């Protein structure tokens, strides 16, 4: 694999008040790598990926995304957000816009694409997640699985180089989880750099290059899937695995 | 057994007019009592009102002596209609006001008809070009004779004050609401102070200030038109209330909408304009229209600074010795006209809500 460095986190710390939610995070992610982050709730895994596109601000250390360091400078934040797509647990589609408009909004206003071109591209991605037939409906008319796929298409329309997934299947009914995971697997096979916070261990086994286990704001263990499941070192990882597998 | 059930309908007792009556009006003894009492009240109130307003009323004639019937003397309104609708605006220039009304009516109707093209352009015309037309047509210029604002009055003046107040106060209110929620402390504090000061003062005080105090602060010789001062007062007063209404809508927005907009790279103003405001304004449409209705009715207070709005002029006309003693007719007429305008706004608000509903 080419080792073009996409994301670099060095000694990153963050506190919510007194609570140390990220404690000395060091992480390097290369182009095309798929990272799965798991851990108990409150372990800081969501906060970690939300720091990468500055939905949360880190307080110490450095985060460098594609050579741009995240600072308070709004231009660096804008540039990085343009390269990083994000999918949320609660989908967060814009309920007042049709699915197609959800997808073409940012390309039109941020990328400055002509309307027709943006819509064409949106249809392309909607086809890829297999909901092009729903393009003119509103989010509330879609099932959870369809909404999450639309949200993935919305992120992809910005043609990001990195995709962040924050528990993308946790809010879904069980029978809809697979359709979303299938889309994500397809994306992974296409070579996208992905960081996925999830408890779907089957997905982790299938696509992850590396699984990171977090607890109390720290990275406890980071290994390839085989070693992670077969030879976890730390007691905390073992306990966690025994609870979710 | 289950096949037989298909032939069973609801009990006959609940069907038809009798069923409806029984269910809604006579379901038990106190409901029946209320129904009977309600009917009695209607019987006592409605026939005399109808008699006074329509059946026994006087519609034709030209002086008070023609009002020979028992009921209302609508000749009073009829004879003073020019004053009531246009104030002291010169009669030979009234066509200017009427043309403005006509333009407003046509473009407004165009916007109300569904599925027409170029609505965006018509809307832009109404918001940008129409106000300029209004200023030139109404106050004069470009070859039109100047008409001083002290001659403006009646329903025309009410519509000018309410219209300007409503149209300008919404954008100002939105900006104030955004400012109050700003992360920059200076902006937030300034907006908060502004809102709270205007909301903490009665409109009547604002109008007095605008009319009597404000000129004292101005340099010698600078003289703002009294109407413009009143307009500015009404506008900020209404904006402060709207700001709080809009802020309520902003606060009801889920955090995820902000995050999703930021994640796709929208800047603050685009996020607000494209994602947050369209949703939060939609949520508070009823409250916004409520504010508009309140402002529309509050314009009657401009009487205290010597502007003769619709209600003011009706009272004024009632003091004319030729027409003394017809204030009932005047007030009933005023109430009816106010009701028509306010109900129209209310109706439009409901229509808008339905139209914008995307089944969240």
Coordinates of C-alpha atoms in Angstrom, one line a residue:
Chain A
X1 CA 0.0 0.0 0.0
X2 CA 1.2 3.5 -0.7
X3 CA 2.0 5.2 2.5
X4 CA 0.7 8.7 1.8
X5 CA -0.1 10.1 5.2
X6 CA -3.7 11.4 5.3
X7 CA -4.3 12.1 9.0
X8 CA -1.8 12.6 11.7
X9 CA -2.7 13.1 15.4
X10 CA 0.1 14.0 17.7
X11 CA -0.3 14.1 21.5
X12 CA -3.9 15.2 21.2
X13 CA -5.7 16.1 24.4
X14 CA -9.2 17.4 25.0
X15 CA -11.2 18.1 28.1
X16 CA -14.9 18.7 28.6
X17 CA -14.6 20.8 31.7
X18 CA -12.7 18.6 34.1
X19 CA -13.3 15.4 32.2
X20 CA -10.3 14.3 30.2
X21 CA -12.1 12.9 27.1
X22 CA -9.0 12.6 24.9
X23 CA -5.8 11.7 26.6
X24 CA -2.7 11.7 24.5
X25 CA -4.0 10.4 21.3
X26 CA -1.3 9.5 18.7
X27 CA -2.5 8.2 15.4
X28 CA -1.4 8.0 11.8
X29 CA -3.7 7.0 9.0
X30 CA -2.4 6.4 5.5
X31 CA -4.3 6.8 2.2
X32 CA -6.8 4.0 1.7
X33 CA -6.6 2.7 5.2
X34 CA -9.7 1.7 7.0
X35 CA -9.7 2.1 10.7
X36 CA -12.4 0.9 13.0
X37 CA -12.7 2.4 16.5
X38 CA -14.6 0.7 19.2
X39 CA -14.9 1.0 22.9
X40 CA -17.4 1.5 25.7
X41 CA -19.7 4.5 25.6
X42 CA -18.0 7.6 26.9
X43 CA -14.6 6.4 25.9
X44 CA -14.0 9.3 23.6
X45 CA -14.2 7.5 20.2
X46 CA -16.8 9.9 18.8
X47 CA -15.0 12.9 20.1
X48 CA -11.8 11.6 18.4
X49 CA -13.3 11.5 15.0
X50 CA -15.3 14.7 15.5
X51 CA -11.9 16.5 16.2
X52 CA -10.8 15.5 12.7
X53 CA -13.3 17.8 11.0
X54 CA -13.3 20.3 13.9
X55 CA -16.9 19.6 15.1
X56 CA -14.9 19.5 18.4
X57 CA -11.9 21.5 19.1
X58 CA -8.8 19.8 20.5
X59 CA -7.0 21.7 23.2
X60 CA -3.4 20.3 23.1
X61 CA -1.4 18.5 20.4
X62 CA -1.6 18.7 16.6
X63 CA -4.0 17.3 14.1
X64 CA -2.8 17.4 10.5
X65 CA -5.2 16.4 7.8
X66 CA -3.7 16.0 4.3
X67 CA -0.8 18.3 5.2
X68 CA -3.1 21.1 6.6
X69 CA -2.9 21.6 10.3
X70 CA -6.2 22.2 12.1
X71 CA -6.0 25.6 13.8
X72 CA -8.5 28.3 14.6
X73 CA -7.9 29.7 11.2
X74 CA -11.3 29.3 9.5
X75 CA -9.6 28.7 6.1
X76 CA -7.8 25.6 7.4
X77 CA -11.1 24.4 8.8
X78 CA -12.9 25.0 5.6
X79 CA -10.2 23.3 3.5
X80 CA -10.3 20.2 5.7
X81 CA -14.1 20.0 5.9
X82 CA -14.0 20.0 2.1
X83 CA -11.8 16.9 2.1
X84 CA -13.5 15.0 4.9
X85 CA -17.0 13.6 4.7
X86 CA -19.0 12.6 7.7
X87 CA -21.9 10.3 8.4
X88 CA -23.8 10.7 11.7
X89 CA -25.6 8.2 13.9
X90 CA -28.8 10.2 13.6
X91 CA -28.4 10.8 9.8
X92 CA -28.9 14.5 10.2
X93 CA -30.4 14.9 6.7
X94 CA -31.9 18.4 6.1
X95 CA -35.6 17.7 6.5
X96 CA -36.8 20.7 4.5
X97 CA -35.0 19.6 1.4
X98 CA -35.6 16.6 -1.0
X99 CA -33.0 13.9 -1.0
X100 CA -31.6 15.2 -4.2
X101 CA -31.3 18.7 -2.8
X102 CA -29.7 17.4 0.3
X103 CA -27.0 15.9 -1.9
X104 CA -26.5 18.8 -4.2
X105 CA -26.7 21.6 -1.7
X106 CA -23.0 21.6 -0.6
X107 CA -21.6 20.9 -4.1
X108 CA -23.5 24.0 -5.4
X109 CA -22.7 26.3 -2.5
X110 CA -19.3 25.1 -1.4
X111 CA -17.8 23.6 -4.5
X112 CA -19.6 26.2 -6.8
X113 CA -20.7 23.5 -9.2
X114 CA -23.4 24.6 -11.7
X115 CA -26.8 23.4 -10.5
X116 CA -27.4 20.9 -13.3
X117 CA -24.0 19.3 -12.9
X118 CA -24.4 19.1 -9.1
X119 CA -27.7 17.3 -9.5
X120 CA -26.4 15.0 -12.1
X121 CA -23.5 14.0 -9.8
X122 CA -26.0 13.7 -6.8
X123 CA -28.1 11.2 -8.9
X124 CA -24.9 9.3 -9.7
X125 CA -24.1 8.8 -6.0
X126 CA -27.7 8.1 -5.1
X127 CA -27.7 5.4 -7.7
X128 CA -24.6 4.0 -6.1
X129 CA -26.3 3.7 -2.7
X130 CA -29.4 2.4 -4.6
X131 CA -31.9 5.1 -3.6
X132 CA -32.0 7.0 -6.9
X133 CA -35.7 6.2 -7.1
X134 CA -36.3 8.1 -3.9
X135 CA -34.4 11.2 -5.0
X136 CA -37.4 13.5 -5.0
X137 CA -38.9 12.4 -1.7
X138 CA -38.2 14.2 1.6
X139 CA -36.2 12.5 4.3
X140 CA -39.2 11.9 6.5
X141 CA -40.7 9.7 3.8
X142 CA -37.7 7.3 3.8
X143 CA -36.9 4.4 6.1
X144 CA -34.0 4.7 8.5
X145 CA -31.7 2.6 6.3
X146 CA -32.6 4.7 3.2
X147 CA -32.0 7.9 5.1
X148 CA -28.6 6.7 6.2
X149 CA -27.7 5.7 2.7
X150 CA -28.8 9.1 1.5
X151 CA -26.6 10.7 4.2
X152 CA -23.7 8.7 2.9
X153 CA -24.5 9.9 -0.7
X154 CA -24.6 13.4 0.6
X155 CA -21.2 13.1 2.1
X156 CA -19.8 11.5 -1.1
X157 CA -21.1 14.2 -3.3
X158 CA -18.4 16.5 -2.0
X159 CA -16.0 13.9 -3.3
X160 CA -14.1 13.7 0.0
X161 CA -10.8 11.9 0.3
X162 CA -11.6 10.7 3.8
X163 CA -14.9 9.5 5.3
X164 CA -15.7 9.5 9.0
X165 CA -18.6 7.3 10.2
X166 CA -19.9 8.0 13.7
X167 CA -21.8 4.9 14.7
X168 CA -23.7 4.8 11.4
X169 CA -25.8 1.8 12.2
X170 CA -26.6 2.4 15.9
X171 CA -29.9 4.1 15.3
X172 CA -31.2 1.7 12.8
X173 CA -33.6 -1.2 13.1
X174 CA -31.8 -4.5 12.9
X175 CA -33.1 -5.4 9.4
X176 CA -31.7 -2.2 8.0
X177 CA -28.2 -2.4 9.3
X178 CA -27.1 -4.7 6.5
X179 CA -28.1 -2.4 3.6
X180 CA -26.0 0.4 5.2
X181 CA -23.0 -1.8 5.9
X182 CA -23.1 -3.1 2.4
X183 CA -22.7 0.4 1.1
X184 CA -19.8 1.0 3.4
X185 CA -18.1 -2.2 2.4
X186 CA -18.5 -1.2 -1.2
X187 CA -16.9 2.2 -0.4
X188 CA -14.0 0.5 1.4
X189 CA -13.4 -1.8 -1.6
X190 CA -13.3 1.3 -3.7
X191 CA -10.2 2.5 -1.8
X192 CA -11.7 5.2 0.4
X193 CA -9.8 6.2 3.5
X194 CA -12.3 5.5 6.3
X195 CA -12.5 5.9 10.0
X196 CA -15.5 4.1 11.4
X197 CA -16.7 4.2 15.0
X198 CA -18.9 1.1 15.3
X199 CA -19.7 -1.9 17.3
X200 CA -20.4 -4.0 14.2
X201 CA -17.5 -6.4 14.7
X202 CA -18.4 -8.4 11.5
X203 CA -17.8 -5.3 9.5
X204 CA -14.6 -4.6 11.4
X205 CA -13.3 -8.1 10.6
X206 CA -14.2 -7.8 7.0
X207 CA -12.8 -4.4 6.0
X208 CA -10.6 -3.0 8.8
X209 CA -6.9 -2.7 8.3
X210 CA -6.6 -1.8 12.0
X211 CA -9.0 -1.9 14.9
X212 CA -8.5 0.6 17.7
X213 CA -9.9 0.0 21.1
X214 CA -10.4 3.1 23.3
X215 CA -11.2 3.5 26.9
X216 CA -11.3 6.5 29.2
X217 CA -10.0 8.8 26.5
X218 CA -7.0 6.7 25.6
X219 CA -6.1 4.3 22.8
X220 CA -5.7 1.1 24.7
X221 CA -4.9 -1.2 21.8
X222 CA -4.5 -0.8 18.0
X223 CA -4.1 -4.0 15.9
X224 CA -5.1 -5.7 12.8
X225 CA -8.4 -7.5 13.1
X226 CA -7.0 -11.0 13.4
X227 CA -4.6 -10.1 16.3
X228 CA -7.3 -7.9 17.8
X229 CA -9.8 -10.7 18.1
X230 CA -7.4 -13.6 18.7
X231 CA -4.8 -12.1 20.9
X232 CA -6.0 -9.0 22.7
X233 CA -3.3 -7.9 25.2
X234 CA -5.1 -5.6 27.6
X235 CA -7.6 -6.8 30.2
X236 CA -9.9 -4.0 29.3
X237 CA -10.0 -5.1 25.7
X238 CA -10.7 -8.7 26.7
X239 CA -13.5 -7.7 28.9
X240 CA -15.0 -5.5 26.2
X241 CA -14.8 -8.2 23.6
X242 CA -16.3 -10.8 25.9
X243 CA -19.3 -8.4 26.4
X244 CA -20.0 -7.6 22.8
X245 CA -19.1 -10.8 20.9
Chain B
X1 CA -67.4 -16.1 12.5
X2 CA -64.8 -13.7 11.0
X3 CA -66.6 -13.6 7.6
X4 CA -69.8 -12.6 9.3
X5 CA -68.1 -9.6 10.9
X6 CA -67.8 -7.9 7.5
X7 CA -71.5 -7.3 7.4
X8 CA -71.6 -5.5 10.7
X9 CA -71.4 -1.7 10.5
X10 CA -71.2 0.8 13.3
X11 CA -74.3 1.0 15.5
X12 CA -77.0 3.0 13.7
X13 CA -77.3 5.2 16.8
X14 CA -73.9 6.8 15.9
X15 CA -74.7 7.4 12.3
X16 CA -76.2 10.3 10.4
X17 CA -77.3 13.7 11.7
X18 CA -79.0 12.3 14.8
X19 CA -75.9 10.3 15.7
X20 CA -73.8 13.4 15.4
X21 CA -76.1 15.4 17.5
X22 CA -76.3 12.8 20.1
X23 CA -72.6 12.3 20.3
X24 CA -71.5 16.0 20.2
X25 CA -74.3 18.1 21.7
X26 CA -76.4 15.8 23.9
X27 CA -74.0 13.2 25.2
X28 CA -75.0 13.7 28.8
X29 CA -77.1 16.1 30.9
X30 CA -74.6 18.9 31.4
X31 CA -73.6 18.8 27.8
X32 CA -77.3 19.1 26.8
X33 CA -77.7 22.0 29.3
X34 CA -74.7 23.8 27.7
X35 CA -76.1 23.2 24.2
X36 CA -79.5 24.7 25.2
X37 CA -77.8 27.6 26.9
X38 CA -75.6 28.2 23.9
X39 CA -78.6 28.2 21.5
X40 CA -80.4 30.6 23.8
X41 CA -77.4 33.0 23.8
X42 CA -77.3 32.9 20.0
X43 CA -81.0 33.6 19.9
X44 CA -80.6 36.6 22.1
X45 CA -77.6 38.1 20.4
X46 CA -77.7 37.3 16.7
X47 CA -81.1 38.6 15.5
X48 CA -80.8 42.1 17.0
X49 CA -77.2 42.4 15.5
X50 CA -78.4 41.2 12.1
X51 CA -81.3 43.6 12.3
X52 CA -79.1 46.5 13.3
X53 CA -76.3 45.9 10.8
X54 CA -78.4 44.8 7.8
X55 CA -82.2 44.5 8.0
X56 CA -83.0 47.8 9.7
X57 CA -80.0 49.7 8.5
X58 CA -79.9 52.7 6.2
X59 CA -77.9 52.3 3.1
X60 CA -79.0 55.1 0.8
X61 CA -79.0 58.8 1.2
X62 CA -76.6 61.6 1.8
X63 CA -77.2 63.3 5.1
X64 CA -78.1 62.1 8.6
X65 CA -81.7 63.0 8.0
X66 CA -81.9 60.1 5.6
X67 CA -81.3 57.7 8.4
X68 CA -84.9 57.1 9.3
X69 CA -84.7 53.4 10.0
X70 CA -84.0 51.9 13.5
X71 CA -80.7 50.3 12.5
X72 CA -77.2 51.4 11.7
X73 CA -76.7 54.5 9.6
X74 CA -74.1 53.4 7.0
X75 CA -74.6 56.6 5.1
X76 CA -72.2 58.0 7.7
X77 CA -69.4 55.7 6.5
X78 CA -70.4 56.2 2.9
X79 CA -70.3 60.0 3.0
X80 CA -66.9 60.0 4.7
X81 CA -65.4 57.1 2.8
X82 CA -62.7 59.2 1.2
X83 CA -61.5 60.5 4.5
X84 CA -61.6 57.1 6.1
X85 CA -59.7 55.4 3.3
X86 CA -57.3 58.1 2.3
X87 CA -57.2 60.8 5.0
X88 CA -56.6 64.3 3.7
X89 CA -54.7 63.1 0.6
X90 CA -55.6 65.5 -2.2
X91 CA -58.6 64.1 -4.1
X92 CA -57.1 64.8 -7.5
X93 CA -54.0 62.7 -6.6
X94 CA -55.9 59.7 -5.2
X95 CA -55.2 57.7 -8.4
X96 CA -51.6 57.5 -7.2
X97 CA -52.5 55.5 -4.1
X98 CA -54.9 53.4 -6.1
X99 CA -52.3 52.5 -8.6
X100 CA -50.0 51.4 -5.8
X101 CA -52.8 49.3 -4.4
X102 CA -53.4 47.8 -7.8
X103 CA -49.8 46.8 -8.3
X104 CA -49.7 45.3 -4.9
X105 CA -52.9 43.4 -5.5
X106 CA -51.9 42.0 -8.9
X107 CA -48.4 40.9 -7.8
X108 CA -49.8 39.6 -4.5
X109 CA -52.4 37.5 -6.3
X110 CA -49.8 36.3 -8.7
X111 CA -47.7 35.0 -5.8
X112 CA -50.7 33.3 -4.3
X113 CA -51.7 31.3 -7.4
X114 CA -49.8 28.0 -7.2
X115 CA -47.5 26.7 -9.9
X116 CA -46.9 29.9 -11.8
X117 CA -43.5 30.7 -13.3
X118 CA -41.2 33.6 -12.5
X119 CA -42.5 33.9 -8.9
X120 CA -39.0 34.6 -7.8
X121 CA -38.9 37.7 -10.1
X122 CA -42.3 38.9 -8.9
X123 CA -41.2 38.5 -5.3
X124 CA -38.0 40.4 -6.0
X125 CA -40.0 43.1 -7.8
X126 CA -42.2 43.4 -4.7
X127 CA -39.3 43.6 -2.3
X128 CA -37.0 45.9 -4.2
X129 CA -38.7 47.9 -7.0
X130 CA -42.1 48.2 -5.5
X131 CA -41.0 50.2 -2.4
X132 CA -39.3 52.7 -4.7
X133 CA -42.5 53.0 -6.8
X134 CA -44.4 53.5 -3.5
X135 CA -42.1 56.3 -2.3
X136 CA -42.2 58.2 -5.6
X137 CA -45.9 57.6 -6.2
X138 CA -47.1 58.4 -2.7
X139 CA -44.9 61.3 -1.6
X140 CA -44.2 62.7 -5.0
X141 CA -41.1 63.3 -7.2
X142 CA -40.2 62.6 -10.8
X143 CA -42.8 65.2 -12.0
X144 CA -45.5 64.2 -9.5
X145 CA -46.7 66.8 -7.2
X146 CA -45.3 66.4 -3.6
X147 CA -47.9 65.3 -1.0
X148 CA -46.8 66.0 2.5
X149 CA -47.1 63.1 4.9
X150 CA -49.2 65.2 7.3
X151 CA -52.0 64.8 4.7
X152 CA -51.7 61.0 4.7
X153 CA -54.3 59.3 6.8
X154 CA -57.0 56.7 7.1
X155 CA -56.7 53.1 6.1
X156 CA -54.0 54.1 3.7
X157 CA -51.8 55.4 6.5
X158 CA -52.5 52.3 8.6
X159 CA -51.4 50.1 5.7
X160 CA -48.2 52.2 5.1
X161 CA -47.2 52.0 8.8
X162 CA -48.1 48.4 9.2
X163 CA -46.6 47.4 5.9
X164 CA -43.3 49.1 6.4
X165 CA -43.1 47.9 10.0
X166 CA -43.8 44.3 9.0
X167 CA -41.6 44.1 6.0
X168 CA -38.6 45.7 7.5
X169 CA -38.9 44.3 11.0
X170 CA -38.6 40.6 9.9
X171 CA -35.1 40.8 8.5
X172 CA -34.0 43.1 11.4
X173 CA -35.5 40.7 13.9
X174 CA -33.7 37.7 12.3
X175 CA -30.4 39.5 12.4
X176 CA -31.0 40.5 16.1
X177 CA -31.8 36.9 16.9
X178 CA -28.7 35.6 15.2
X179 CA -26.7 38.3 16.9
X180 CA -28.0 37.4 20.3
X181 CA -26.9 33.8 19.8
X182 CA -23.6 34.8 18.4
X183 CA -20.4 33.4 20.0
X184 CA -18.9 36.9 19.9
X185 CA -19.7 38.4 23.3
X186 CA -19.8 42.0 22.1
X187 CA -22.3 41.2 19.3
X188 CA -24.4 39.1 21.6
X189 CA -24.5 41.7 24.4
X190 CA -25.3 44.6 22.1
X191 CA -28.1 42.6 20.5
X192 CA -29.5 41.5 23.9
X193 CA -29.5 45.1 25.2
X194 CA -31.2 46.4 22.1
X195 CA -33.9 43.7 22.2
X196 CA -34.5 44.1 25.9
X197 CA -34.7 47.8 25.8
X198 CA -37.3 47.9 23.0
X199 CA -39.3 45.1 24.5
X200 CA -39.3 46.7 27.9
X201 CA -40.9 49.9 26.7
X202 CA -44.6 50.3 25.7
X203 CA -45.1 51.2 22.0
X204 CA -46.9 54.4 23.1
X205 CA -43.7 55.5 24.8
X206 CA -41.7 54.7 21.8
X207 CA -44.0 56.8 19.6
X208 CA -43.9 59.7 22.0
X209 CA -40.1 59.5 22.1
X210 CA -40.0 59.4 18.3
X211 CA -42.3 62.4 18.0
X212 CA -41.2 64.7 20.8
X213 CA -37.9 63.6 22.3
X214 CA -36.0 62.6 19.2
X215 CA -35.9 66.1 17.5
X216 CA -34.3 67.4 20.7
X217 CA -31.3 65.2 20.1
X218 CA -30.9 66.2 16.4
X219 CA -28.7 69.1 15.4
X220 CA -30.4 72.4 14.7
X221 CA -32.3 72.5 11.4
X222 CA -32.3 68.7 10.8
X223 CA -35.9 67.7 10.7
X224 CA -37.1 64.2 10.1
X225 CA -40.6 63.7 8.8
X226 CA -42.8 62.7 11.7
X227 CA -44.2 59.7 9.8
X228 CA -40.7 58.4 9.2
X229 CA -39.9 58.7 12.9
X230 CA -43.0 56.8 13.8
X231 CA -42.1 54.2 11.2
X232 CA -38.7 53.7 12.6
X233 CA -40.1 53.3 16.1
X234 CA -42.7 50.8 15.0
X235 CA -40.1 48.9 13.0
X236 CA -37.6 48.5 15.8
X237 CA -40.4 47.7 18.3
X238 CA -41.7 45.0 16.1
X239 CA -38.2 43.7 15.3
X240 CA -37.4 43.3 19.0
X241 CA -40.4 41.0 19.5
X242 CA -39.7 39.1 16.3
X243 CA -36.1 38.6 17.4
X244 CA -37.3 36.7 20.4
X245 CA -39.8 34.6 18.4
X246 CA -37.1 33.7 15.8
X247 CA -34.6 32.9 18.6
X248 CA -37.1 30.5 20.0
X249 CA -37.1 28.8 16.6
X250 CA -33.4 28.7 16.4
X251 CA -33.1 27.1 19.8
X252 CA -35.5 24.4 18.8
X253 CA -33.2 23.3 16.0
X254 CA -31.4 20.0 16.7
X255 CA -27.7 20.3 17.1
X256 CA -27.3 17.7 14.3
X257 CA -28.5 20.2 11.7
X258 CA -25.6 22.6 12.6
X259 CA -23.1 19.7 12.6
X260 CA -24.2 18.2 9.3
X261 CA -24.1 21.7 7.7
X262 CA -20.6 22.3 9.0
X263 CA -19.4 18.8 8.1
X264 CA -20.3 19.4 4.4
X265 CA -18.3 22.6 4.6
X266 CA -21.0 25.3 4.7
X267 CA -19.9 28.6 6.1
X268 CA -21.8 30.2 8.9
X269 CA -24.0 32.5 6.7
X270 CA -24.7 29.8 4.2
X271 CA -25.6 27.3 6.9
X272 CA -28.0 29.9 8.4
X273 CA -29.5 30.9 5.1
X274 CA -29.8 27.4 3.6
X275 CA -30.4 25.0 6.4
X276 CA -31.1 26.6 9.8
X277 CA -33.3 29.6 9.1
X278 CA -35.6 27.9 6.5
X279 CA -36.4 25.3 9.1
X280 CA -36.6 27.4 12.2
X281 CA -38.6 30.2 10.6
X282 CA -41.0 27.6 9.4
X283 CA -41.4 26.3 13.0
X284 CA -42.4 29.8 14.2
X285 CA -44.7 30.9 11.4
X286 CA -47.7 31.1 13.7
X287 CA -45.8 33.2 16.2
X288 CA -44.4 35.5 13.5
X289 CA -47.8 36.1 12.0
X290 CA -49.1 36.7 15.6
X291 CA -46.5 39.4 15.9
X292 CA -47.5 40.9 12.6
X293 CA -51.2 40.9 13.6
X294 CA -50.3 42.6 16.8
X295 CA -48.3 45.3 15.0
X296 CA -51.1 45.9 12.5
X297 CA -53.5 46.6 15.3
X298 CA -50.9 48.6 17.3
X299 CA -50.6 51.1 14.5
X300 CA -53.8 52.6 15.9
X301 CA -51.5 54.1 18.6
X302 CA -50.0 56.6 16.2
X303 CA -53.0 58.8 16.9
X304 CA -51.3 59.9 20.1
X305 CA -48.6 61.7 18.0
X306 CA -51.1 63.3 15.8
X307 CA -51.1 60.9 12.9
X308 CA -54.6 60.0 11.8
X309 CA -54.7 56.3 11.0
X310 CA -57.8 54.4 10.1
X311 CA -59.3 54.2 13.6
X312 CA -58.1 57.7 14.4
X313 CA -59.8 59.2 11.4
X314 CA -63.1 57.4 12.1
X315 CA -63.1 58.9 15.6
X316 CA -62.3 62.3 14.1
X317 CA -65.0 62.1 11.5
X318 CA -67.5 61.2 14.3
X319 CA -66.8 64.5 15.9
X320 CA -68.0 66.4 12.9
X321 CA -71.2 68.2 14.0
X322 CA -73.0 66.9 10.9
X323 CA -72.4 63.4 12.0
X324 CA -72.4 63.4 15.8
X325 CA -73.7 60.3 17.5
X326 CA -72.7 57.7 14.9
X327 CA -69.6 56.4 16.7
X328 CA -71.2 52.9 16.9
X329 CA -71.3 52.6 13.2
X330 CA -67.7 53.8 13.0
X331 CA -66.4 51.4 15.5
X332 CA -68.3 48.4 14.0
X333 CA -67.0 49.3 10.6
X334 CA -63.4 49.7 11.9
X335 CA -63.7 46.4 13.7
X336 CA -64.9 44.7 10.5
X337 CA -62.0 46.1 8.4
X338 CA -59.4 45.2 11.0
X339 CA -60.8 41.7 11.2
X340 CA -60.6 41.2 7.5
X341 CA -56.9 42.2 7.4
X342 CA -56.0 40.2 10.4
X343 CA -57.9 37.1 9.4
X344 CA -56.3 37.3 6.0
X345 CA -52.9 37.2 7.6
X346 CA -54.0 34.3 9.8
X347 CA -55.3 32.4 6.8
X348 CA -52.1 33.0 4.9
X349 CA -50.1 31.7 7.8
X350 CA -52.0 28.4 7.8
X351 CA -51.7 28.1 4.1
X352 CA -48.0 28.7 4.3
X353 CA -47.6 26.1 7.0
X354 CA -49.3 23.5 5.0
X355 CA -47.4 24.3 1.9
X356 CA -44.0 24.1 3.6
X357 CA -44.8 20.9 5.6
X358 CA -42.4 18.2 4.5
X359 CA -43.5 15.8 7.3
X360 CA -40.6 16.1 9.6

